[in-house]
PDB file of C-alpha atoms in Angstrom:
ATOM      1  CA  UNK A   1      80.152  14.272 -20.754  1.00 55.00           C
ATOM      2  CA  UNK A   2      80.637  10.433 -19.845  1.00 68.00           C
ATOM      3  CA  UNK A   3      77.756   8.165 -20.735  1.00 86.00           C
ATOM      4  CA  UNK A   4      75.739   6.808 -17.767  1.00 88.00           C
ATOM      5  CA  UNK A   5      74.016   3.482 -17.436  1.00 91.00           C
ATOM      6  CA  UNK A   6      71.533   1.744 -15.212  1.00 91.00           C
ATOM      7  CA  UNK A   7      72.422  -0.591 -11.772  1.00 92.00           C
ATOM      8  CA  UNK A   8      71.643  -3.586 -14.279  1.00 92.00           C
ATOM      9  CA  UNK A   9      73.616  -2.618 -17.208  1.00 91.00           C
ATOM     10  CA  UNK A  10      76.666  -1.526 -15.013  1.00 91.00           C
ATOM     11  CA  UNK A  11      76.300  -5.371 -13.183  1.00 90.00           C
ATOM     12  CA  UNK A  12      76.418  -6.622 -16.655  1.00 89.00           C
ATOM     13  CA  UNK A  13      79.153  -4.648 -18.082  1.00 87.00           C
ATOM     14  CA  UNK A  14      81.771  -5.856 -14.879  1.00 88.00           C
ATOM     15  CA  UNK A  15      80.271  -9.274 -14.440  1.00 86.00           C
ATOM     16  CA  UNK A  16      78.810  -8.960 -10.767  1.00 88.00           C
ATOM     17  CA  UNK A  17      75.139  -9.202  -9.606  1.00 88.00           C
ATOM     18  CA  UNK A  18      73.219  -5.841  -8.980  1.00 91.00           C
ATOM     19  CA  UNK A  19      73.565  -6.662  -5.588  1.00 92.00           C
ATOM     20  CA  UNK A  20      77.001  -5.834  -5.608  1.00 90.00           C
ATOM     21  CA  UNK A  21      76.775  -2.569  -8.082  1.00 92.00           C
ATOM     22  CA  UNK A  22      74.135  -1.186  -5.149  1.00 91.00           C
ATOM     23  CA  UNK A  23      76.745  -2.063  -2.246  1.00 91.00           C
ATOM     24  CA  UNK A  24      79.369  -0.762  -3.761  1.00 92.00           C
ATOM     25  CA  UNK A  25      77.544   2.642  -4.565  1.00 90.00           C
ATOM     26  CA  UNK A  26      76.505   2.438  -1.142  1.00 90.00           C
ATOM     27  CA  UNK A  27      80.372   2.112  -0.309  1.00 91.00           C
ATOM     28  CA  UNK A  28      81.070   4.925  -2.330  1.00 89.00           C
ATOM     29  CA  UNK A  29      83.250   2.635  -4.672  1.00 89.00           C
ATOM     30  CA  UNK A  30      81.212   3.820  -7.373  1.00 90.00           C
ATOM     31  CA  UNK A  31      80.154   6.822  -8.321  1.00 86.00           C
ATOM     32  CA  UNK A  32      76.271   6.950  -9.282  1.00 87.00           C
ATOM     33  CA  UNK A  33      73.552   9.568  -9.261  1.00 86.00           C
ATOM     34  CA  UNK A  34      69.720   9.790  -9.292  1.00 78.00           C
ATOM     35  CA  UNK A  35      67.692  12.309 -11.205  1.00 70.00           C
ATOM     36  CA  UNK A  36      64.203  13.689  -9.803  1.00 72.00           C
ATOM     37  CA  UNK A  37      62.578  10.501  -8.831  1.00 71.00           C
ATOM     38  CA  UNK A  38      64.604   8.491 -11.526  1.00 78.00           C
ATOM     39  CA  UNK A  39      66.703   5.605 -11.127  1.00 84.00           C
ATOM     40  CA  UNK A  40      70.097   5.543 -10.321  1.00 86.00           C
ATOM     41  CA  UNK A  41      72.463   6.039 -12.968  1.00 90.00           C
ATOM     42  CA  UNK A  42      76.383   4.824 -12.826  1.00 91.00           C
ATOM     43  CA  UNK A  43      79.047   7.464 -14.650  1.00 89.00           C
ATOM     44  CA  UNK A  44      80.529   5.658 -17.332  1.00 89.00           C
ATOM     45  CA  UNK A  45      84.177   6.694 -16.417  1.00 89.00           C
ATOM     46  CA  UNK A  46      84.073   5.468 -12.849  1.00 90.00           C
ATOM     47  CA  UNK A  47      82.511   2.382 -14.110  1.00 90.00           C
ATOM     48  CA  UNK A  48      85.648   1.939 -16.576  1.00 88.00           C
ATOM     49  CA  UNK A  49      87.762   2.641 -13.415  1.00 89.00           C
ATOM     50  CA  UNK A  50      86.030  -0.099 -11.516  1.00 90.00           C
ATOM     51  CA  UNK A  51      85.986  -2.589 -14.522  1.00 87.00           C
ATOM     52  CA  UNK A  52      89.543  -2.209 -15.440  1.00 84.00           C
ATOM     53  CA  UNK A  53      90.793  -2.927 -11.499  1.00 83.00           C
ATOM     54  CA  UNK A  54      88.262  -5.837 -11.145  1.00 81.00           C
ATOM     55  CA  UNK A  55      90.249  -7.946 -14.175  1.00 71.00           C
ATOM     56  CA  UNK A  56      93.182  -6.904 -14.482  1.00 65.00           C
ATOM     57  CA  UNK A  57      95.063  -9.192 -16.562  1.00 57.00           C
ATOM     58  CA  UNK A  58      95.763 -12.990 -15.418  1.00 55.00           C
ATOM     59  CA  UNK A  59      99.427 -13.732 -15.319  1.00 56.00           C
ATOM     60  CA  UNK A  60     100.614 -15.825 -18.027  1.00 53.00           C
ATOM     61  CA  UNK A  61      99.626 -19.628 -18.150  1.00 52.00           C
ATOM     62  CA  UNK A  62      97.110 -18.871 -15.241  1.00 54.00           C
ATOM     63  CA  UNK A  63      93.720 -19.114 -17.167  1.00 50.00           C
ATOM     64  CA  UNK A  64      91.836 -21.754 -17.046  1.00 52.00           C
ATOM     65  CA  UNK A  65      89.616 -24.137 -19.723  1.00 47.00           C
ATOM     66  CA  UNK A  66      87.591 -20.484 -21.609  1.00 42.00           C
ATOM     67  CA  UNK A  67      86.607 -20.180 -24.954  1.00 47.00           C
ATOM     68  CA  UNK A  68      86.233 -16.156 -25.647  1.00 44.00           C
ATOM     69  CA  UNK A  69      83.692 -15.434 -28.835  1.00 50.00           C
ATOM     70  CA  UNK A  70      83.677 -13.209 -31.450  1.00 71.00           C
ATOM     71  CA  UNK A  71      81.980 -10.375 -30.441  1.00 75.00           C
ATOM     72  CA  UNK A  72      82.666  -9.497 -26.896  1.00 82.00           C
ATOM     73  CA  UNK A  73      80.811  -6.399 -25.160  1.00 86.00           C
ATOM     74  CA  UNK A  74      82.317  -4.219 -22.561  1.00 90.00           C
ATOM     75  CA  UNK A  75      83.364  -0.419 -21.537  1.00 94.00           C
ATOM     76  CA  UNK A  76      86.180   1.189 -23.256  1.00 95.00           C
ATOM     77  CA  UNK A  77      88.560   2.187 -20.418  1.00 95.00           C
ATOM     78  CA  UNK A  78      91.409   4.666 -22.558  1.00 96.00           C
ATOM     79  CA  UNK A  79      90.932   6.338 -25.899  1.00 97.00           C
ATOM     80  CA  UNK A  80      94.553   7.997 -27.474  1.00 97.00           C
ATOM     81  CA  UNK A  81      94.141   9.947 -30.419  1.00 97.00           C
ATOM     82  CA  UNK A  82      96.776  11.600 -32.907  1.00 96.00           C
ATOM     83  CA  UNK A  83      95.886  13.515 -36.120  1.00 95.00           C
ATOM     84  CA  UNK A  84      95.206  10.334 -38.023  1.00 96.00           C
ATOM     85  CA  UNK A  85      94.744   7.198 -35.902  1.00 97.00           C
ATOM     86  CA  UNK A  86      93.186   6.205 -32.900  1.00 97.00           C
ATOM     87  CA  UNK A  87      93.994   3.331 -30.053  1.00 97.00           C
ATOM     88  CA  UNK A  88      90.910   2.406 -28.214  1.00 97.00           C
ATOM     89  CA  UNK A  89      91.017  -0.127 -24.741  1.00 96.00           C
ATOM     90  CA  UNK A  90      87.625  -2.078 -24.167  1.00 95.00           C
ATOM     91  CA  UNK A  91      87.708  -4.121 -20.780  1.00 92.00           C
ATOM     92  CA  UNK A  92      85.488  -6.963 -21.729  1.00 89.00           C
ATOM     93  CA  UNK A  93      85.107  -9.073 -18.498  1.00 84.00           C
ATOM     94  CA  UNK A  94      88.520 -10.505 -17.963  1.00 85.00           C
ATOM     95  CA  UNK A  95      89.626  -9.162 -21.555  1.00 87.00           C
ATOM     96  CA  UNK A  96      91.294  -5.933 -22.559  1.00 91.00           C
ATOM     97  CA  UNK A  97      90.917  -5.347 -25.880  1.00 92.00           C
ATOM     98  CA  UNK A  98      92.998  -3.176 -27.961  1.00 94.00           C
ATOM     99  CA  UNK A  99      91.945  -1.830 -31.054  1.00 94.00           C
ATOM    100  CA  UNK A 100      94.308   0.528 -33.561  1.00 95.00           C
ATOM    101  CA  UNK A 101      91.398   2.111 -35.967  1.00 95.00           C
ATOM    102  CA  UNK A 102      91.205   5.456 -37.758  1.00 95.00           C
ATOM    103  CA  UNK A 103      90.320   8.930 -35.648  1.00 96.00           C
ATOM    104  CA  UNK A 104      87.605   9.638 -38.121  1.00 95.00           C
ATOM    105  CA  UNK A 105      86.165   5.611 -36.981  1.00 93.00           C
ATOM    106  CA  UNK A 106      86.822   6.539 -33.021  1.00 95.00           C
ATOM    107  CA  UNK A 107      85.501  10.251 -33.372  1.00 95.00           C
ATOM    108  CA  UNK A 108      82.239   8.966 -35.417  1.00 93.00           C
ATOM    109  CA  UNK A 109      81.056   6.014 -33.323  1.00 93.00           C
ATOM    110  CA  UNK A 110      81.907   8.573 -30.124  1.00 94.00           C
ATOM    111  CA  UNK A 111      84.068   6.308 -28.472  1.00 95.00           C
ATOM    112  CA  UNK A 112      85.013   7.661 -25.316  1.00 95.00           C
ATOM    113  CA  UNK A 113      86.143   6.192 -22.089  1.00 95.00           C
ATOM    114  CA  UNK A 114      83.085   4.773 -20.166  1.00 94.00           C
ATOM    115  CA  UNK A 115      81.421   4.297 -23.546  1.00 93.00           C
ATOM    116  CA  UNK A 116      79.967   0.391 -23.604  1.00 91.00           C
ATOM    117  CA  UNK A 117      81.297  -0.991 -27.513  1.00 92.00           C
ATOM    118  CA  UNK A 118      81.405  -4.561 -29.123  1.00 86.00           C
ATOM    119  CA  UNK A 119      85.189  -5.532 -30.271  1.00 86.00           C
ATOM    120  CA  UNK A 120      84.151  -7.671 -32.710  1.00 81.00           C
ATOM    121  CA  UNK A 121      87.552 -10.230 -33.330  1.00 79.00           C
ATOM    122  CA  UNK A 122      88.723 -11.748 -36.758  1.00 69.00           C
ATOM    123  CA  UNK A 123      91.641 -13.688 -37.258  1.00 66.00           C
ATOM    124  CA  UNK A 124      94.308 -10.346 -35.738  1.00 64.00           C
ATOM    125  CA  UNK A 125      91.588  -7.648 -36.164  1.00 66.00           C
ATOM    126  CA  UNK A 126      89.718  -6.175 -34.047  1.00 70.00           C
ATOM    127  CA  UNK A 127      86.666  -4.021 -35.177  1.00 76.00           C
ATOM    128  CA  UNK A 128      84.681  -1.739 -32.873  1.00 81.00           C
ATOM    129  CA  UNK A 129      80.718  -1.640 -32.711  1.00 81.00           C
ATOM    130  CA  UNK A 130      78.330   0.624 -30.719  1.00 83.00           C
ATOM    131  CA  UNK A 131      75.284  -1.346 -30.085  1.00 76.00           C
TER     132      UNK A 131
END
């Protein structure tokens, strides 16, 4: 089952106001539901969908003046596991972030796509959070 996450959370995750998450549910770009009475609630999966075709990569020597941080949040879009090892995509904004980490590490934090995680960056590693 994909995680779900509120109008705000979703506007957060791809950068845009909740404004736009609402239209675009409206527009049936993405997928959301709403339990008895409850507020609506955005699939996870679709939202990766959504997040990875808003930014996909800038061609090379096109970015402008940006300083990325350490810690950057965002949805993880593709999760391929083997018997030992485990690559896990995060679109953070803009960023795709690629992480190689054990399958015990992906299967114990439940990474899964739609799943919001932190790739947390150091020097050429990349670590993986769940907040």
């Amino acid at each position: 089952m994909s995680a779900t996450y509120r109008i705000a959370e979703a506007a957060q995750l791809l950068g845009v106001s909740d404004d736009t998450v609402r239209r675009w549910i409206d527009g049936d770009r993405l997928g959301a539901s709403r339990g008895t009475g409850g507020p609506a609630q955005v699939d996870g999966a679709d939202l990766a969908r959504v997040a990875q075709e808003l930014h996909e990569a800038p061609a090379p020597g096109t970015t402008s003046g940006s300083s990325a941080r350490n810690r950057l949040t965002g949805i993880v879009t593709r999760v391929v596991r083997d018997t030992v090892m485990a690559q896990v995509e995060i679109q953070c904004g803009p960023y795709r972030m690629v992480s190689l980490m054990s399958r015990e590490a992906a299967d114990e934090l439940g990474l899964e796509i739609g799943v919001r995680a932190v790739a947390t960056v150091k020097a050429t590693q990349v670590s993986v959070d769940v907040p």
